[in-house]
Short mmCIF file of C-alpha atoms in Angstrom, two decimals:
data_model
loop_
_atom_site.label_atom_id
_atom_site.label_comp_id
_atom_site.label_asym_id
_atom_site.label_seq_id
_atom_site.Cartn_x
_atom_site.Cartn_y
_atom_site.Cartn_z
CA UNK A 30 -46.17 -6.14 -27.49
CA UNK A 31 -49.15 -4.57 -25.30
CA UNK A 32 -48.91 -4.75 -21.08
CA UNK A 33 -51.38 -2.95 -18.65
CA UNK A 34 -51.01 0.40 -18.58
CA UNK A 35 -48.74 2.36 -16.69
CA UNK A 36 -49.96 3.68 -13.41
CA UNK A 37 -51.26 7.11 -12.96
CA UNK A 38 -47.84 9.61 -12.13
CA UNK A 39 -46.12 7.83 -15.18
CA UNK A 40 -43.38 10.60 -16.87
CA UNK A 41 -42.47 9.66 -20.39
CA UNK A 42 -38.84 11.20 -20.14
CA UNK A 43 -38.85 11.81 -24.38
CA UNK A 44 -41.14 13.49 -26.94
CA UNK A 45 -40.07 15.93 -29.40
CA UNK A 46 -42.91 17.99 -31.26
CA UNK A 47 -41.90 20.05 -35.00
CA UNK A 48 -43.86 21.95 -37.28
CA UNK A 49 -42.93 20.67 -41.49
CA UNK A 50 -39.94 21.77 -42.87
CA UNK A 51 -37.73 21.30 -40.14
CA UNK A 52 -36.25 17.98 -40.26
CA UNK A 53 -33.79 17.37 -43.03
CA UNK A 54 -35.67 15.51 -45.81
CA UNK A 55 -34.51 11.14 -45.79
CA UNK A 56 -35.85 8.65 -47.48
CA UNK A 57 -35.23 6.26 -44.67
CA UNK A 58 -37.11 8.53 -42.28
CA UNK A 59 -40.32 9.51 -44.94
CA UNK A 60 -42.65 8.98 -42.43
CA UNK A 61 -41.40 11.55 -40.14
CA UNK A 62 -41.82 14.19 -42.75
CA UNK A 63 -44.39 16.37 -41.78
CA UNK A 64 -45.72 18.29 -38.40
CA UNK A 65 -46.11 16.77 -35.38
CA UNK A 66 -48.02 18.86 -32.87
CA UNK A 67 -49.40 18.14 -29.16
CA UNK A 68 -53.21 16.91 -30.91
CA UNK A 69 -51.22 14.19 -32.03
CA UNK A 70 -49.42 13.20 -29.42
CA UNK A 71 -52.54 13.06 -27.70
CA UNK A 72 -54.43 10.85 -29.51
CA UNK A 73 -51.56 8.24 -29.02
CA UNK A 74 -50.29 8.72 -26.03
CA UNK A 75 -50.17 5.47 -23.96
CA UNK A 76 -52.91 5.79 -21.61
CA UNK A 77 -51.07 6.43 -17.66
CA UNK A 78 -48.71 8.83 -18.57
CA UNK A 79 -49.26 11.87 -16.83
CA UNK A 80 -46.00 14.03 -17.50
CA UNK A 81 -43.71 14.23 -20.59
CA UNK A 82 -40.25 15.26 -21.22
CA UNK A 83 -40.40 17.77 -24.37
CA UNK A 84 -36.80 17.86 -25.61
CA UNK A 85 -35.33 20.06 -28.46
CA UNK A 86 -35.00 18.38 -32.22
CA UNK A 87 -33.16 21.74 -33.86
CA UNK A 88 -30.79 23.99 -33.61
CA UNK A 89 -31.38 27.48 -32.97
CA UNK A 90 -33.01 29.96 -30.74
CA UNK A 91 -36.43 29.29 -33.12
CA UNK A 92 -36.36 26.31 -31.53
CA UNK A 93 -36.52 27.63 -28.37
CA UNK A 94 -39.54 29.78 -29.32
CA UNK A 95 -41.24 26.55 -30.47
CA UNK A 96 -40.83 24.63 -27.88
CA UNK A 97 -41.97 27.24 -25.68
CA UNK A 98 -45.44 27.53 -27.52
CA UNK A 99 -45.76 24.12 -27.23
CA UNK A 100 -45.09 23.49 -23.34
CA UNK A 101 -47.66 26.04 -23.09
CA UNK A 102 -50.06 24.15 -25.74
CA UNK A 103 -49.85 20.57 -23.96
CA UNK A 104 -50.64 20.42 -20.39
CA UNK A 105 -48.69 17.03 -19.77
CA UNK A 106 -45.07 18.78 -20.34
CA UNK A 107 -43.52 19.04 -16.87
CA UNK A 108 -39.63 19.45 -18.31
CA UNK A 109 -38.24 21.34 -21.13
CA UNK A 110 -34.88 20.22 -22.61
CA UNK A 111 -33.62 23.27 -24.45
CA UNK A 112 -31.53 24.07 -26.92
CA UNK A 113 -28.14 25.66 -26.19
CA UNK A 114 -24.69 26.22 -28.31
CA UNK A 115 -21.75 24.51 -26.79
CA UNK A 116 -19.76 26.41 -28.61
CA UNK A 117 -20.31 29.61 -27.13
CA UNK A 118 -21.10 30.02 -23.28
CA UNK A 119 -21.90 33.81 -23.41
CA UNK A 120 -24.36 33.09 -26.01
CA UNK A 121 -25.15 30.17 -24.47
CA UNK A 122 -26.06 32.28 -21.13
CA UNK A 123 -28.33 34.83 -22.93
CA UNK A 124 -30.09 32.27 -24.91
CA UNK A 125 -30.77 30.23 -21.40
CA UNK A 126 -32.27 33.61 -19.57
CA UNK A 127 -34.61 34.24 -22.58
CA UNK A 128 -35.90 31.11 -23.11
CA UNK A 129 -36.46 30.96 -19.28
CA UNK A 130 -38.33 34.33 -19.86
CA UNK A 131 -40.68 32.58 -22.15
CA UNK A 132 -41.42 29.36 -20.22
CA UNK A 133 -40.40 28.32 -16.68
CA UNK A 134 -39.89 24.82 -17.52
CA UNK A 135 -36.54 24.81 -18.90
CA UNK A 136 -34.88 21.91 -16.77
CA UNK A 137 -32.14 20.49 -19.33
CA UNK A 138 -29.97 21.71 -22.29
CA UNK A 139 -29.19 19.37 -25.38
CA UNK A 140 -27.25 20.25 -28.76
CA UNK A 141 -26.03 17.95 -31.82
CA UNK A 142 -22.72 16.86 -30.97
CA UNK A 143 -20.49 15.26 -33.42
CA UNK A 144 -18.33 12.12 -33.15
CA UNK A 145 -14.64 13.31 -31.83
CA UNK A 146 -16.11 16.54 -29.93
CA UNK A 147 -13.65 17.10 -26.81
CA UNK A 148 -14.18 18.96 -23.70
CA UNK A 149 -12.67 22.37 -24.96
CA UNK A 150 -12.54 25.49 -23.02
CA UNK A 151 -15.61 26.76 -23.82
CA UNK A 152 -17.84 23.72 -23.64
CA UNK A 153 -16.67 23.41 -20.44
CA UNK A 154 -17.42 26.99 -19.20
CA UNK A 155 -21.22 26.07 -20.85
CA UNK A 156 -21.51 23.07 -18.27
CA UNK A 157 -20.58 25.47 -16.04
CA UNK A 158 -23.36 27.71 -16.32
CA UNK A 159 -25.80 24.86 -17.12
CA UNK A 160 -24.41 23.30 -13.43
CA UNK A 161 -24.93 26.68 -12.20
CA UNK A 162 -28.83 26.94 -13.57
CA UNK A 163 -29.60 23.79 -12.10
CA UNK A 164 -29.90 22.20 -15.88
CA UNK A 165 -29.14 18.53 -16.90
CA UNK A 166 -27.33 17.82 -20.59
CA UNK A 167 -28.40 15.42 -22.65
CA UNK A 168 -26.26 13.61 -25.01
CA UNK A 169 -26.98 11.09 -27.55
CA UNK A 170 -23.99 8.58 -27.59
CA UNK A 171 -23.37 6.83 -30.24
CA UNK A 172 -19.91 6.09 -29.99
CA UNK A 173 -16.78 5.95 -28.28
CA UNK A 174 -15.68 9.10 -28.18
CA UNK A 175 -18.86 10.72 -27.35
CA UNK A 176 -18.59 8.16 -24.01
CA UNK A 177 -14.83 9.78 -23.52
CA UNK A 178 -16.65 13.02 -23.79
CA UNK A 179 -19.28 12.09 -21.05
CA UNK A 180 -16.33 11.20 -19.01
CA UNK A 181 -14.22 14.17 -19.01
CA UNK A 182 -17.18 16.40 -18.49
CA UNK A 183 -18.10 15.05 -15.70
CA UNK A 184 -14.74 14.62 -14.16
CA UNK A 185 -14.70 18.58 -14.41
CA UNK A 186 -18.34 18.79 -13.53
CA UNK A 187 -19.30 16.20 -11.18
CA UNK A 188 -21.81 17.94 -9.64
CA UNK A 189 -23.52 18.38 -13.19
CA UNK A 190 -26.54 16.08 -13.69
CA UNK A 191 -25.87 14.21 -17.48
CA UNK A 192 -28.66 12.46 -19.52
CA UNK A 193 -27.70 9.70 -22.05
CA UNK A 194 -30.37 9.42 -23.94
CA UNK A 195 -31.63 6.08 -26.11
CA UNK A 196 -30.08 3.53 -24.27
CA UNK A 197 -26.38 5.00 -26.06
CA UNK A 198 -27.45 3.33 -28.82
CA UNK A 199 -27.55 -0.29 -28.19
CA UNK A 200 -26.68 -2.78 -31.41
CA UNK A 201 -30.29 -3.96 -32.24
CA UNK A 202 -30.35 -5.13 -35.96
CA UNK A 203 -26.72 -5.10 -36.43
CA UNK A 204 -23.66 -7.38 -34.87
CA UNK A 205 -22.78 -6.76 -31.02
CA UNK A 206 -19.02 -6.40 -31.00
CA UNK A 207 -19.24 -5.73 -27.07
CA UNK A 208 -18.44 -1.83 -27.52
CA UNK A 209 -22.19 -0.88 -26.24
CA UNK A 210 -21.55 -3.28 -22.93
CA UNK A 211 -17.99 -1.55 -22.53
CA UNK A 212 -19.96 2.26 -22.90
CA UNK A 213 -22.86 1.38 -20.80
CA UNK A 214 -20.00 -0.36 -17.83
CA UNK A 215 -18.45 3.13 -18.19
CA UNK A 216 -21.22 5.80 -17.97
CA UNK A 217 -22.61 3.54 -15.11
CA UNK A 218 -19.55 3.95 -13.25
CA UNK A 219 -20.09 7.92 -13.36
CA UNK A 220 -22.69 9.23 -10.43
CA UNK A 221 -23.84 11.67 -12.03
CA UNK A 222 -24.79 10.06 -15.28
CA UNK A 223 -28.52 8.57 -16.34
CA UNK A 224 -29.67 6.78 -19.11
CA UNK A 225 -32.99 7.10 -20.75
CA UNK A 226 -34.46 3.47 -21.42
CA UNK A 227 -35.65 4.30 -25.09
CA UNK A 228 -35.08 3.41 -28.62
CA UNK A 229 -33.38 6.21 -30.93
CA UNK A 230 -33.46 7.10 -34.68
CA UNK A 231 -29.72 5.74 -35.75
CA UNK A 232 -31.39 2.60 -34.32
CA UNK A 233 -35.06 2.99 -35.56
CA UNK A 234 -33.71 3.28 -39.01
CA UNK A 235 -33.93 0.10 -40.92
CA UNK A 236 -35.09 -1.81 -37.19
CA UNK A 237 -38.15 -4.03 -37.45
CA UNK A 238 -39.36 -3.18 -34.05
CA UNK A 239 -38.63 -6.58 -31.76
CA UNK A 240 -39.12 -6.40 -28.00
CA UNK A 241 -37.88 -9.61 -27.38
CA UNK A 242 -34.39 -8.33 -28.97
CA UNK A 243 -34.74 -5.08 -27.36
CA UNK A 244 -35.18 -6.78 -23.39
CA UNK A 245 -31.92 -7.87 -22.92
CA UNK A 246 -30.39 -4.17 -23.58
CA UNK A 247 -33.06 -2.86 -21.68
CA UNK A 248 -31.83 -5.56 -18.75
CA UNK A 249 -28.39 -4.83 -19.07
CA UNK A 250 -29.04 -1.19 -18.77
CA UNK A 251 -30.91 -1.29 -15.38
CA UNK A 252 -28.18 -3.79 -13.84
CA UNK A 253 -25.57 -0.94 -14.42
CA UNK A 254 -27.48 2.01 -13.60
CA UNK A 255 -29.95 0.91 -11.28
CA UNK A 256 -33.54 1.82 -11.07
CA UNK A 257 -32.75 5.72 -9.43
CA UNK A 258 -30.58 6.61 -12.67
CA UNK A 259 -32.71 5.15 -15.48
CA UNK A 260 -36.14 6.50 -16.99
CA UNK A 261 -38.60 5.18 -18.80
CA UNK A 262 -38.79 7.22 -22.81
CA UNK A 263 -41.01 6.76 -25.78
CA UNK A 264 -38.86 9.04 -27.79
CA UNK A 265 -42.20 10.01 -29.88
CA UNK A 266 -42.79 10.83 -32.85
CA UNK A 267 -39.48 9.37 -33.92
CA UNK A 268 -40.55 6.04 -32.62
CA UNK A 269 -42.85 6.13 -35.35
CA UNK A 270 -40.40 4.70 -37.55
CA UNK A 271 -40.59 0.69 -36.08
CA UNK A 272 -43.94 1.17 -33.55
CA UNK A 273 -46.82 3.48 -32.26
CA UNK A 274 -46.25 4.91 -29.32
CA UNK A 275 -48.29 2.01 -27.00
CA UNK A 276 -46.24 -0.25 -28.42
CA UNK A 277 -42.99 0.66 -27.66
CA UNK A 278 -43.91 2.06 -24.18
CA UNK A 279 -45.58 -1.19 -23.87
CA UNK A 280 -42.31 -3.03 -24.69
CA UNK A 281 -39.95 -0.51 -22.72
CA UNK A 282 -41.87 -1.12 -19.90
CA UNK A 283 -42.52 -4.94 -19.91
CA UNK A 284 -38.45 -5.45 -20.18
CA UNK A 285 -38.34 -2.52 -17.18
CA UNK A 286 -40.03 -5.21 -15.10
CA UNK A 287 -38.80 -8.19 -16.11
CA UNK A 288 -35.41 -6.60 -14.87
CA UNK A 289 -36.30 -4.73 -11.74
CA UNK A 290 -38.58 -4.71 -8.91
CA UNK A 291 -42.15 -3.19 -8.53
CA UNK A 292 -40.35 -0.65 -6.69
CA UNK A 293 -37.55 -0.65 -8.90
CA UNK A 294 -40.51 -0.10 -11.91
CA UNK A 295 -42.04 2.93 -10.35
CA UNK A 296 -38.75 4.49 -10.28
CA UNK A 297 -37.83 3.91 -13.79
CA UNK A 298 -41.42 4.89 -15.49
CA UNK A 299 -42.13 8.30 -12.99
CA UNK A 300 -39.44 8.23 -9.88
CA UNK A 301 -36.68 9.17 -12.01
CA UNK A 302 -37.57 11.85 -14.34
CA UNK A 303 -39.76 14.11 -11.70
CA UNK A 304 -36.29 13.75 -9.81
CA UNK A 305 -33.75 14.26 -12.26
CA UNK A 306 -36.27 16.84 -14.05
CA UNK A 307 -37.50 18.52 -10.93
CA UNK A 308 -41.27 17.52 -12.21
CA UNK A 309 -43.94 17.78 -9.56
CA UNK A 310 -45.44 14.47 -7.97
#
């Protein structure tokens, strides 16, 4: 589904970029299977946007490297979600101050985290430091006890700003059993949380893109978070699965309106990010 194009200030809050041979080989996700660099992001990007979000895809302080080169490659990046161990907050510390050392953009911290991870010690003392270096975490949720994890880090860390990214993973192409409404109730209730309005991989896998499927989510998402703790995400190249990236921006944003204000709009595609991100106007 196409709309006008997004005014000019528009942040998408989600792009990844990876050279080939870093993502695990899957059938389901063939397409994805090669590089993705900031040329081609640029000959799809939906026409607006004038700020991205580059966040981290790997583990590993080659990561870091990468996604340094590539901040510096591609003008739009205003934000860099790095990658940091959770495991580990001294290692965690000296990977933050080097990757700082390499680009100044590092404005959020992000790491695989499996189903039943709890707020240990030492995951703790990382939001600490992360809190400390002004950083957001991301999460992807995908479950319930990655939504119990959101919770008891920020009861610990309320002052820490925390990302959900991809909608926490809404069921589109599969039964609704009410668990998302229940997660999305519960990280709403939590100040310091935001949710990324975007469309991830465990859902892009096997989805036949549908934006009238996808509004009511999208609806239901800016009724509990409001339009100041939402932002708008394309969640590039991995979109790629189910749409281009026009389309699903297109989609994103269309439901974004149906379900807010023009007011309410501006916050969700730019207002957001450049706040929660500390992006330039």
């Amino acid at each position: 589904m196409q709309t006008s194009s997004p005014p000019s200030g528009a942040v998408d809050a989600h792009q990844h970029f990876w050279p080939a041979g870093v993502r695990p080989r899957d059938p389901r996700t063939a397409v994805l299977d090669r590089a993705f660099a900031p040329a081609d992001l640029e000959r799809e990007l939906a026409g607006g946007i004038a700020r991205t979000v580059l966040v981290q895809c790997a583990a590993g302080p080659a990561e870091n490297d990468r996604l340094a080169a590539y901040a510096a490659a591609f003008a739009p990046v205003g934000a860099v979600v790095a990658w940091l161990p959770l495991d580990d907050a001294g290692v965690a510390e000296r990977e933050l101050a080097r990757v700082r050392a390499l680009t100044p953009l590092v404005r959020g911290l992000r790491a695989a985290v499996p189903p039943g991870t709890r707020a240990d010690g030492e995951l703790l003392r990382v939001m600490a430091a992360a809190g400390e270096a002004g950083l957001v975490w991301e999460i992807v949720v995908t479950g319930e006890s990655h939504v119990r994890l959101v919770e008891e880090v920020a009861a610990a860390h309320p002052s820490l700003g925390i990302v959900v990214d991809h909608l926490a993973t809404p069921p589109l192409g599969r039964p609704d059993t009410g668990a998302w409404g229940e997660w999305i109730a519960r990280l709403a209730a939590l100040p310091s949380v935001a949710v990324k309005v975007s469309v991830g991989g465990d859902v892009l896998t096997g989805w036949d893109w549908d934006a009238g499927a996808l509004a009511p989510y999208v609806g239901r998402a800016l009724e509990a978070f409001g339009p100041e703790r939402a932002m708008l995400a394309g969640n590039w190249p991995v979109v790629r699965l189910a749409a281009d990236h026009a389309t699903a921006w297109g989609s994103l944003r269309a439901a974004v309106a149906a379900a807010t204000s023009a007011a309410g709009l501006a916050r969700v595609e730019g207002g957001t990010a450049r706040h929660w991100y500390g992006i330039p106007g």
